[in-house]
PDB file of C-alpha atoms in Angstrom:
ATOM      1  CA  MET U  17       6.838  67.122-175.908  1.00  0.00           C
ATOM      2  CA  ALA U  18       8.192  63.579-175.946  1.00  0.00           C
ATOM      3  CA  GLY U  19      11.720  64.946-175.559  1.00  0.00           C
ATOM      4  CA  THR U  20      10.644  66.909-172.490  1.00  0.00           C
ATOM      5  CA  LYS U  21       9.183  63.789-170.890  1.00  0.00           C
ATOM      6  CA  THR U  22      12.368  61.866-171.619  1.00  0.00           C
ATOM      7  CA  GLY U  23      14.410  64.694-170.114  1.00  0.00           C
ATOM      8  CA  VAL U  24      12.411  64.704-166.888  1.00  0.00           C
ATOM      9  CA  ARG U  25      12.660  60.944-166.489  1.00  0.00           C
ATOM     10  CA  ASP U  26      16.381  61.017-167.158  1.00  0.00           C
ATOM     11  CA  ARG U  27      16.906  63.844-164.655  1.00  0.00           C
ATOM     12  CA  ILE U  28      15.094  61.895-161.952  1.00  0.00           C
ATOM     13  CA  VAL U  29      17.213  58.795-162.585  1.00  0.00           C
ATOM     14  CA  GLN U  30      20.445  60.793-162.691  1.00  0.00           C
ATOM     15  CA  THR U  31      19.501  62.457-159.392  1.00  0.00           C
ATOM     16  CA  ALA U  32      18.518  59.198-157.707  1.00  0.00           C
ATOM     17  CA  LEU U  33      21.565  57.169-158.763  1.00  0.00           C
ATOM     18  CA  PRO U  34      24.202  58.876-156.554  1.00  0.00           C
ATOM     19  CA  LEU U  35      21.745  59.089-153.658  1.00  0.00           C
ATOM     20  CA  PHE U  36      21.028  55.374-153.834  1.00  0.00           C
ATOM     21  CA  ALA U  37      24.758  54.659-154.197  1.00  0.00           C
ATOM     22  CA  THR U  38      25.774  56.669-151.127  1.00  0.00           C
ATOM     23  CA  GLN U  39      22.747  56.271-148.841  1.00  0.00           C
ATOM     24  CA  GLY U  40      21.159  53.022-149.976  1.00  0.00           C
ATOM     25  CA  PHE U  41      17.711  52.383-151.386  1.00  0.00           C
ATOM     26  CA  ARG U  42      15.677  52.212-148.193  1.00  0.00           C
ATOM     27  CA  ALA U  43      17.300  55.272-146.598  1.00  0.00           C
ATOM     28  CA  THR U  44      16.749  57.490-149.632  1.00  0.00           C
ATOM     29  CA  GLY U  45      13.294  59.026-149.571  1.00  0.00           C
ATOM     30  CA  ILE U  46      11.184  59.975-152.561  1.00  0.00           C
ATOM     31  CA  ASP U  47      10.778  63.527-151.249  1.00  0.00           C
ATOM     32  CA  ARG U  48      14.555  64.001-151.274  1.00  0.00           C
ATOM     33  CA  ILE U  49      14.780  62.774-154.863  1.00  0.00           C
ATOM     34  CA  ILE U  50      11.909  65.016-155.952  1.00  0.00           C
ATOM     35  CA  ALA U  51      13.466  68.049-154.291  1.00  0.00           C
ATOM     36  CA  ASP U  52      16.966  67.409-155.658  1.00  0.00           C
ATOM     37  CA  SER U  53      15.728  66.720-159.185  1.00  0.00           C
ATOM     38  CA  ALA U  54      13.542  69.853-159.116  1.00  0.00           C
ATOM     39  CA  VAL U  55      10.440  68.165-160.531  1.00  0.00           C
ATOM     40  CA  ALA U  56       6.856  68.391-159.369  1.00  0.00           C
ATOM     41  CA  LYS U  57       5.588  65.466-157.314  1.00  0.00           C
ATOM     42  CA  ALA U  58       2.841  64.810-159.872  1.00  0.00           C
ATOM     43  CA  SER U  59       5.460  64.719-162.646  1.00  0.00           C
ATOM     44  CA  PHE U  60       7.609  62.306-160.649  1.00  0.00           C
ATOM     45  CA  TYR U  61       4.747  59.862-160.171  1.00  0.00           C
ATOM     46  CA  ARG U  62       3.778  60.050-163.843  1.00  0.00           C
ATOM     47  CA  HIS U  63       7.188  58.657-164.688  1.00  0.00           C
ATOM     48  CA  PHE U  64       7.605  56.401-161.656  1.00  0.00           C
ATOM     49  CA  PRO U  65       4.331  55.273-160.050  1.00  0.00           C
ATOM     50  CA  SER U  66       6.295  53.713-157.178  1.00  0.00           C
ATOM     51  CA  LYS U  67       9.747  53.857-155.625  1.00  0.00           C
ATOM     52  CA  ASP U  68      10.353  50.309-156.838  1.00  0.00           C
ATOM     53  CA  ASP U  69       9.847  51.483-160.428  1.00  0.00           C
ATOM     54  CA  LEU U  70      12.580  54.074-159.921  1.00  0.00           C
ATOM     55  CA  ILE U  71      14.880  51.527-158.293  1.00  0.00           C
ATOM     56  CA  LEU U  72      14.452  49.207-161.272  1.00  0.00           C
ATOM     57  CA  ALA U  73      15.262  52.017-163.709  1.00  0.00           C
ATOM     58  CA  CYS U  74      18.347  52.976-161.703  1.00  0.00           C
ATOM     59  CA  LEU U  75      19.607  49.397-161.471  1.00  0.00           C
ATOM     60  CA  GLU U  76      19.234  48.932-165.208  1.00  0.00           C
ATOM     61  CA  ARG U  77      20.906  52.280-165.961  1.00  0.00           C
ATOM     62  CA  TRP U  78      23.794  51.559-163.577  1.00  0.00           C
ATOM     63  CA  HIS U  79      24.415  48.093-164.960  1.00  0.00           C
ATOM     64  CA  ILE U  80      24.307  49.214-168.603  1.00  0.00           C
ATOM     65  CA  SER U  81      26.770  52.027-167.897  1.00  0.00           C
ATOM     66  CA  HIS U  82      29.114  49.952-165.731  1.00  0.00           C
ATOM     67  CA  PHE U  83      29.088  46.914-168.011  1.00  0.00           C
ATOM     68  CA  ALA U  84      29.694  48.977-171.154  1.00  0.00           C
ATOM     69  CA  ALA U  85      32.627  50.810-169.561  1.00  0.00           C
ATOM     70  CA  LEU U  86      34.108  47.541-168.306  1.00  0.00           C
ATOM     71  CA  LYS U  87      33.827  45.879-171.720  1.00  0.00           C
ATOM     72  CA  ILE U  88      35.461  48.806-173.497  1.00  0.00           C
ATOM     73  CA  ALA U  89      38.383  48.843-171.048  1.00  0.00           C
ATOM     74  CA  VAL U  90      38.973  45.087-171.042  1.00  0.00           C
ATOM     75  CA  GLU U  91      38.400  44.301-174.703  1.00  0.00           C
ATOM     76  CA  ALA U  92      40.905  46.957-175.758  1.00  0.00           C
ATOM     77  CA  GLY U  93      43.678  44.620-174.576  1.00  0.00           C
ATOM     78  CA  GLU U  94      45.158  41.382-175.898  1.00  0.00           C
ATOM     79  CA  VAL U  95      42.768  38.427-175.894  1.00  0.00           C
ATOM     80  CA  LYS U  96      44.931  36.227-173.664  1.00  0.00           C
ATOM     81  CA  SER U  97      45.342  38.946-171.040  1.00  0.00           C
ATOM     82  CA  ARG U  98      41.677  39.929-170.809  1.00  0.00           C
ATOM     83  CA  PRO U  99      40.561  37.641-167.948  1.00  0.00           C
ATOM     84  CA  LEU U 100      43.098  39.266-165.610  1.00  0.00           C
ATOM     85  CA  SER U 101      42.891  42.751-167.107  1.00  0.00           C
ATOM     86  CA  LEU U 102      39.290  42.764-165.929  1.00  0.00           C
ATOM     87  CA  PHE U 103      40.586  43.373-162.407  1.00  0.00           C
ATOM     88  CA  ASP U 104      43.094  45.970-163.620  1.00  0.00           C
ATOM     89  CA  ALA U 105      40.270  47.950-165.214  1.00  0.00           C
ATOM     90  CA  LEU U 106      37.844  47.592-162.329  1.00  0.00           C
ATOM     91  CA  PRO U 107      39.058  50.460-160.080  1.00  0.00           C
ATOM     92  CA  GLN U 108      38.859  53.095-162.793  1.00  0.00           C
ATOM     93  CA  VAL U 109      35.514  51.855-164.110  1.00  0.00           C
ATOM     94  CA  SER U 110      34.100  51.538-160.599  1.00  0.00           C
ATOM     95  CA  GLU U 111      35.052  55.119-159.744  1.00  0.00           C
ATOM     96  CA  ALA U 112      33.580  56.395-163.003  1.00  0.00           C
ATOM     97  CA  THR U 113      30.238  54.652-162.455  1.00  0.00           C
ATOM     98  CA  MET U 114      30.099  55.388-158.696  1.00  0.00           C
ATOM     99  CA  ARG U 115      31.991  53.519-156.036  1.00  0.00           C
ATOM    100  CA  GLY U 116      30.348  50.290-155.002  1.00  0.00           C
ATOM    101  CA  ASP U 117      27.858  48.120-156.824  1.00  0.00           C
ATOM    102  CA  LEU U 118      24.146  48.936-156.886  1.00  0.00           C
ATOM    103  CA  LEU U 119      23.310  45.319-157.742  1.00  0.00           C
ATOM    104  CA  ILE U 120      24.984  44.139-154.555  1.00  0.00           C
ATOM    105  CA  THR U 121      23.308  46.920-152.576  1.00  0.00           C
ATOM    106  CA  ALA U 122      19.917  45.777-153.891  1.00  0.00           C
ATOM    107  CA  THR U 123      20.672  42.176-152.925  1.00  0.00           C
ATOM    108  CA  VAL U 124      21.719  43.169-149.411  1.00  0.00           C
ATOM    109  CA  GLU U 125      18.708  45.419-148.832  1.00  0.00           C
ATOM    110  CA  PHE U 126      15.953  43.400-150.509  1.00  0.00           C
ATOM    111  CA  GLY U 127      17.170  39.858-151.057  1.00  0.00           C
ATOM    112  CA  SER U 128      14.295  38.004-152.728  1.00  0.00           C
ATOM    113  CA  ALA U 129      11.596  40.069-150.996  1.00  0.00           C
ATOM    114  CA  LYS U 130      11.021  42.106-154.160  1.00  0.00           C
ATOM    115  CA  PRO U 131      10.927  39.654-157.093  1.00  0.00           C
ATOM    116  CA  ALA U 132      11.107  42.286-159.852  1.00  0.00           C
ATOM    117  CA  ILE U 133      14.274  43.767-158.360  1.00  0.00           C
ATOM    118  CA  ALA U 134      15.741  40.311-157.731  1.00  0.00           C
ATOM    119  CA  ASP U 135      15.081  39.407-161.383  1.00  0.00           C
ATOM    120  CA  VAL U 136      16.938  42.479-162.657  1.00  0.00           C
ATOM    121  CA  VAL U 137      19.896  41.700-160.399  1.00  0.00           C
ATOM    122  CA  ALA U 138      19.929  38.052-161.484  1.00  0.00           C
ATOM    123  CA  ALA U 139      19.802  38.978-165.185  1.00  0.00           C
ATOM    124  CA  ALA U 140      22.680  41.439-164.793  1.00  0.00           C
ATOM    125  CA  ARG U 141      24.812  38.895-162.952  1.00  0.00           C
ATOM    126  CA  HIS U 142      24.050  36.284-165.582  1.00  0.00           C
ATOM    127  CA  GLN U 143      25.168  38.672-168.315  1.00  0.00           C
ATOM    128  CA  LEU U 144      28.414  39.372-166.465  1.00  0.00           C
ATOM    129  CA  ARG U 145      29.113  35.678-165.873  1.00  0.00           C
ATOM    130  CA  GLU U 146      28.493  34.836-169.535  1.00  0.00           C
ATOM    131  CA  TRP U 147      30.911  37.574-170.554  1.00  0.00           C
ATOM    132  CA  PHE U 148      33.539  36.249-168.122  1.00  0.00           C
ATOM    133  CA  GLU U 149      33.027  32.800-169.648  1.00  0.00           C
ATOM    134  CA  THR U 150      33.627  34.243-173.119  1.00  0.00           C
ATOM    135  CA  LEU U 151      36.794  36.045-172.007  1.00  0.00           C
ATOM    136  CA  LEU U 152      38.167  32.892-170.417  1.00  0.00           C
ATOM    137  CA  GLY U 153      37.258  30.722-173.393  1.00  0.00           C
ATOM    138  CA  GLU U 154      38.919  33.076-175.869  1.00  0.00           C
ATOM    139  CA  ALA U 155      42.023  33.268-173.656  1.00  0.00           C
ATOM    140  CA  GLY U 156      42.590  29.520-173.884  1.00  0.00           C
ATOM    141  CA  TYR U 157      40.530  28.111-171.034  1.00  0.00           C
ATOM    142  CA  ALA U 158      37.496  26.938-172.998  1.00  0.00           C
ATOM    143  CA  ASP U 159      37.458  23.544-171.282  1.00  0.00           C
ATOM    144  CA  MET U 160      37.078  25.207-167.865  1.00  0.00           C
ATOM    145  CA  ALA U 161      35.467  28.495-168.810  1.00  0.00           C
ATOM    146  CA  ASP U 162      32.078  27.623-167.343  1.00  0.00           C
ATOM    147  CA  SER U 163      33.356  26.751-163.862  1.00  0.00           C
ATOM    148  CA  LEU U 164      35.971  29.521-163.902  1.00  0.00           C
ATOM    149  CA  SER U 165      33.371  32.130-164.839  1.00  0.00           C
ATOM    150  CA  HIS U 166      31.520  31.442-161.589  1.00  0.00           C
ATOM    151  CA  GLU U 167      34.780  31.935-159.708  1.00  0.00           C
ATOM    152  CA  TRP U 168      35.423  35.160-161.634  1.00  0.00           C
ATOM    153  CA  LEU U 169      31.964  36.442-160.686  1.00  0.00           C
ATOM    154  CA  LEU U 170      32.680  35.824-157.005  1.00  0.00           C
ATOM    155  CA  LEU U 171      36.059  37.541-157.266  1.00  0.00           C
ATOM    156  CA  TYR U 172      34.517  40.456-159.149  1.00  0.00           C
ATOM    157  CA  GLU U 173      31.775  40.913-156.550  1.00  0.00           C
ATOM    158  CA  GLY U 174      34.308  40.550-153.753  1.00  0.00           C
ATOM    159  CA  ALA U 175      36.382  43.337-155.284  1.00  0.00           C
ATOM    160  CA  MET U 176      33.318  45.559-155.570  1.00  0.00           C
ATOM    161  CA  ILE U 177      32.385  44.963-151.930  1.00  0.00           C
ATOM    162  CA  GLY U 178      36.000  45.333-150.822  1.00  0.00           C
ATOM    163  CA  SER U 179      36.213  48.749-152.491  1.00  0.00           C
ATOM    164  CA  LEU U 180      33.769  50.062-149.885  1.00  0.00           C
ATOM    165  CA  ARG U 181      36.136  49.433-146.964  1.00  0.00           C
ATOM    166  CA  GLU U 182      39.500  49.908-148.669  1.00  0.00           C
ATOM    167  CA  THR U 183      40.663  51.542-151.879  1.00  0.00           C
ATOM    168  CA  PRO U 184      39.283  50.105-155.137  1.00  0.00           C
ATOM    169  CA  GLN U 185      42.882  49.495-156.213  1.00  0.00           C
ATOM    170  CA  GLN U 186      43.632  47.319-153.172  1.00  0.00           C
ATOM    171  CA  ALA U 187      40.437  45.319-153.534  1.00  0.00           C
ATOM    172  CA  ALA U 188      41.022  44.767-157.253  1.00  0.00           C
ATOM    173  CA  ARG U 189      44.656  43.722-156.713  1.00  0.00           C
ATOM    174  CA  CYS U 190      43.586  41.103-154.184  1.00  0.00           C
ATOM    175  CA  ALA U 191      40.925  39.712-156.532  1.00  0.00           C
ATOM    176  CA  ARG U 192      43.412  39.690-159.406  1.00  0.00           C
ATOM    177  CA  ALA U 193      45.990  37.800-157.358  1.00  0.00           C
ATOM    178  CA  ASN U 194      43.467  35.068-156.585  1.00  0.00           C
ATOM    179  CA  ALA U 195      42.387  34.874-160.221  1.00  0.00           C
ATOM    180  CA  GLU U 196      45.995  34.685-161.386  1.00  0.00           C
ATOM    181  CA  ARG U 197      46.728  31.819-158.986  1.00  0.00           C
ATOM    182  CA  SER U 198      43.805  29.862-160.427  1.00  0.00           C
ATOM    183  CA  LEU U 199      45.133  30.268-163.957  1.00  0.00           C
ATOM    184  CA  GLN U 200      48.685  29.399-162.887  1.00  0.00           C
ATOM    185  CA  GLN U 201      47.452  26.173-161.277  1.00  0.00           C
ATOM    186  CA  ILE U 202      45.633  25.220-164.465  1.00  0.00           C
ATOM    187  CA  GLN U 203      48.726  25.938-166.550  1.00  0.00           C
ATOM    188  CA  LEU U 204      50.885  23.861-164.196  1.00  0.00           C
ATOM    189  CA  LYS U 205      48.497  20.903-164.388  1.00  0.00           C
ATOM    190  CA  ARG U 206      48.508  21.125-168.166  1.00  0.00           C
ATOM    191  CA  LEU U 207      52.291  21.177-168.246  1.00  0.00           C
ATOM    192  CA  LEU U 208      52.546  18.192-165.913  1.00  0.00           C
ATOM    193  CA  SER U 209      50.039  16.223-167.956  1.00  0.00           C
ATOM    194  CA  LYS U 210      52.293  16.639-170.995  1.00  0.00           C
ATOM    195  CA  THR U 211      55.585  15.853-169.288  1.00  0.00           C
ATOM    196  CA  LEU U 212      54.691  13.140-166.768  1.00  0.00           C
ATOM    197  CA  PRO U 213      53.461   9.744-167.983  1.00  0.00           C
ATOM    198  CA  GLY U 214      50.143   8.579-166.592  1.00  0.00           C
ATOM    199  CA  THR U 215      49.013  12.056-165.412  1.00  0.00           C
TER     200      THR U 215
END
């Protein structure tokens, strides 16, 4: 019986995810989700007493899936290349986990009006930023990894937003180019500090 309950809950989330991704949270009605998932209304509300409960479950599911896929793709490469390979991997991972970013969609639609949703979004972003900091530190930028990780998060989110109005490849290439310039500037400053007296 427990497996059946888990199956129903999972089916509802799997049905809601692409609807939320393509139509948004506010525009997607509960009745549509119930109909498309082929569950009884009473069963739906046993698993999700409110639409916000379903949104939270979908945000968590999306982030876990997207983050895991991104980590696998990036961490398969050489350590020093990982900060930039993040942007190389992003188009494929983004397409696989649905185009766009549900965390950004939630921020745009709800802002801080729904604290529980805002907390989930904030926790997911924090996890991403900490991972970016780790990648940068391991690649040789430990002294600047904290500040760079905030920049990487902005570039990452910009690429995700950009993929909605142009191809994911174009958006990712633009973000990568900006990230690469930042690293090149750091490398140049390091070189100058070694070769020029008093710098």
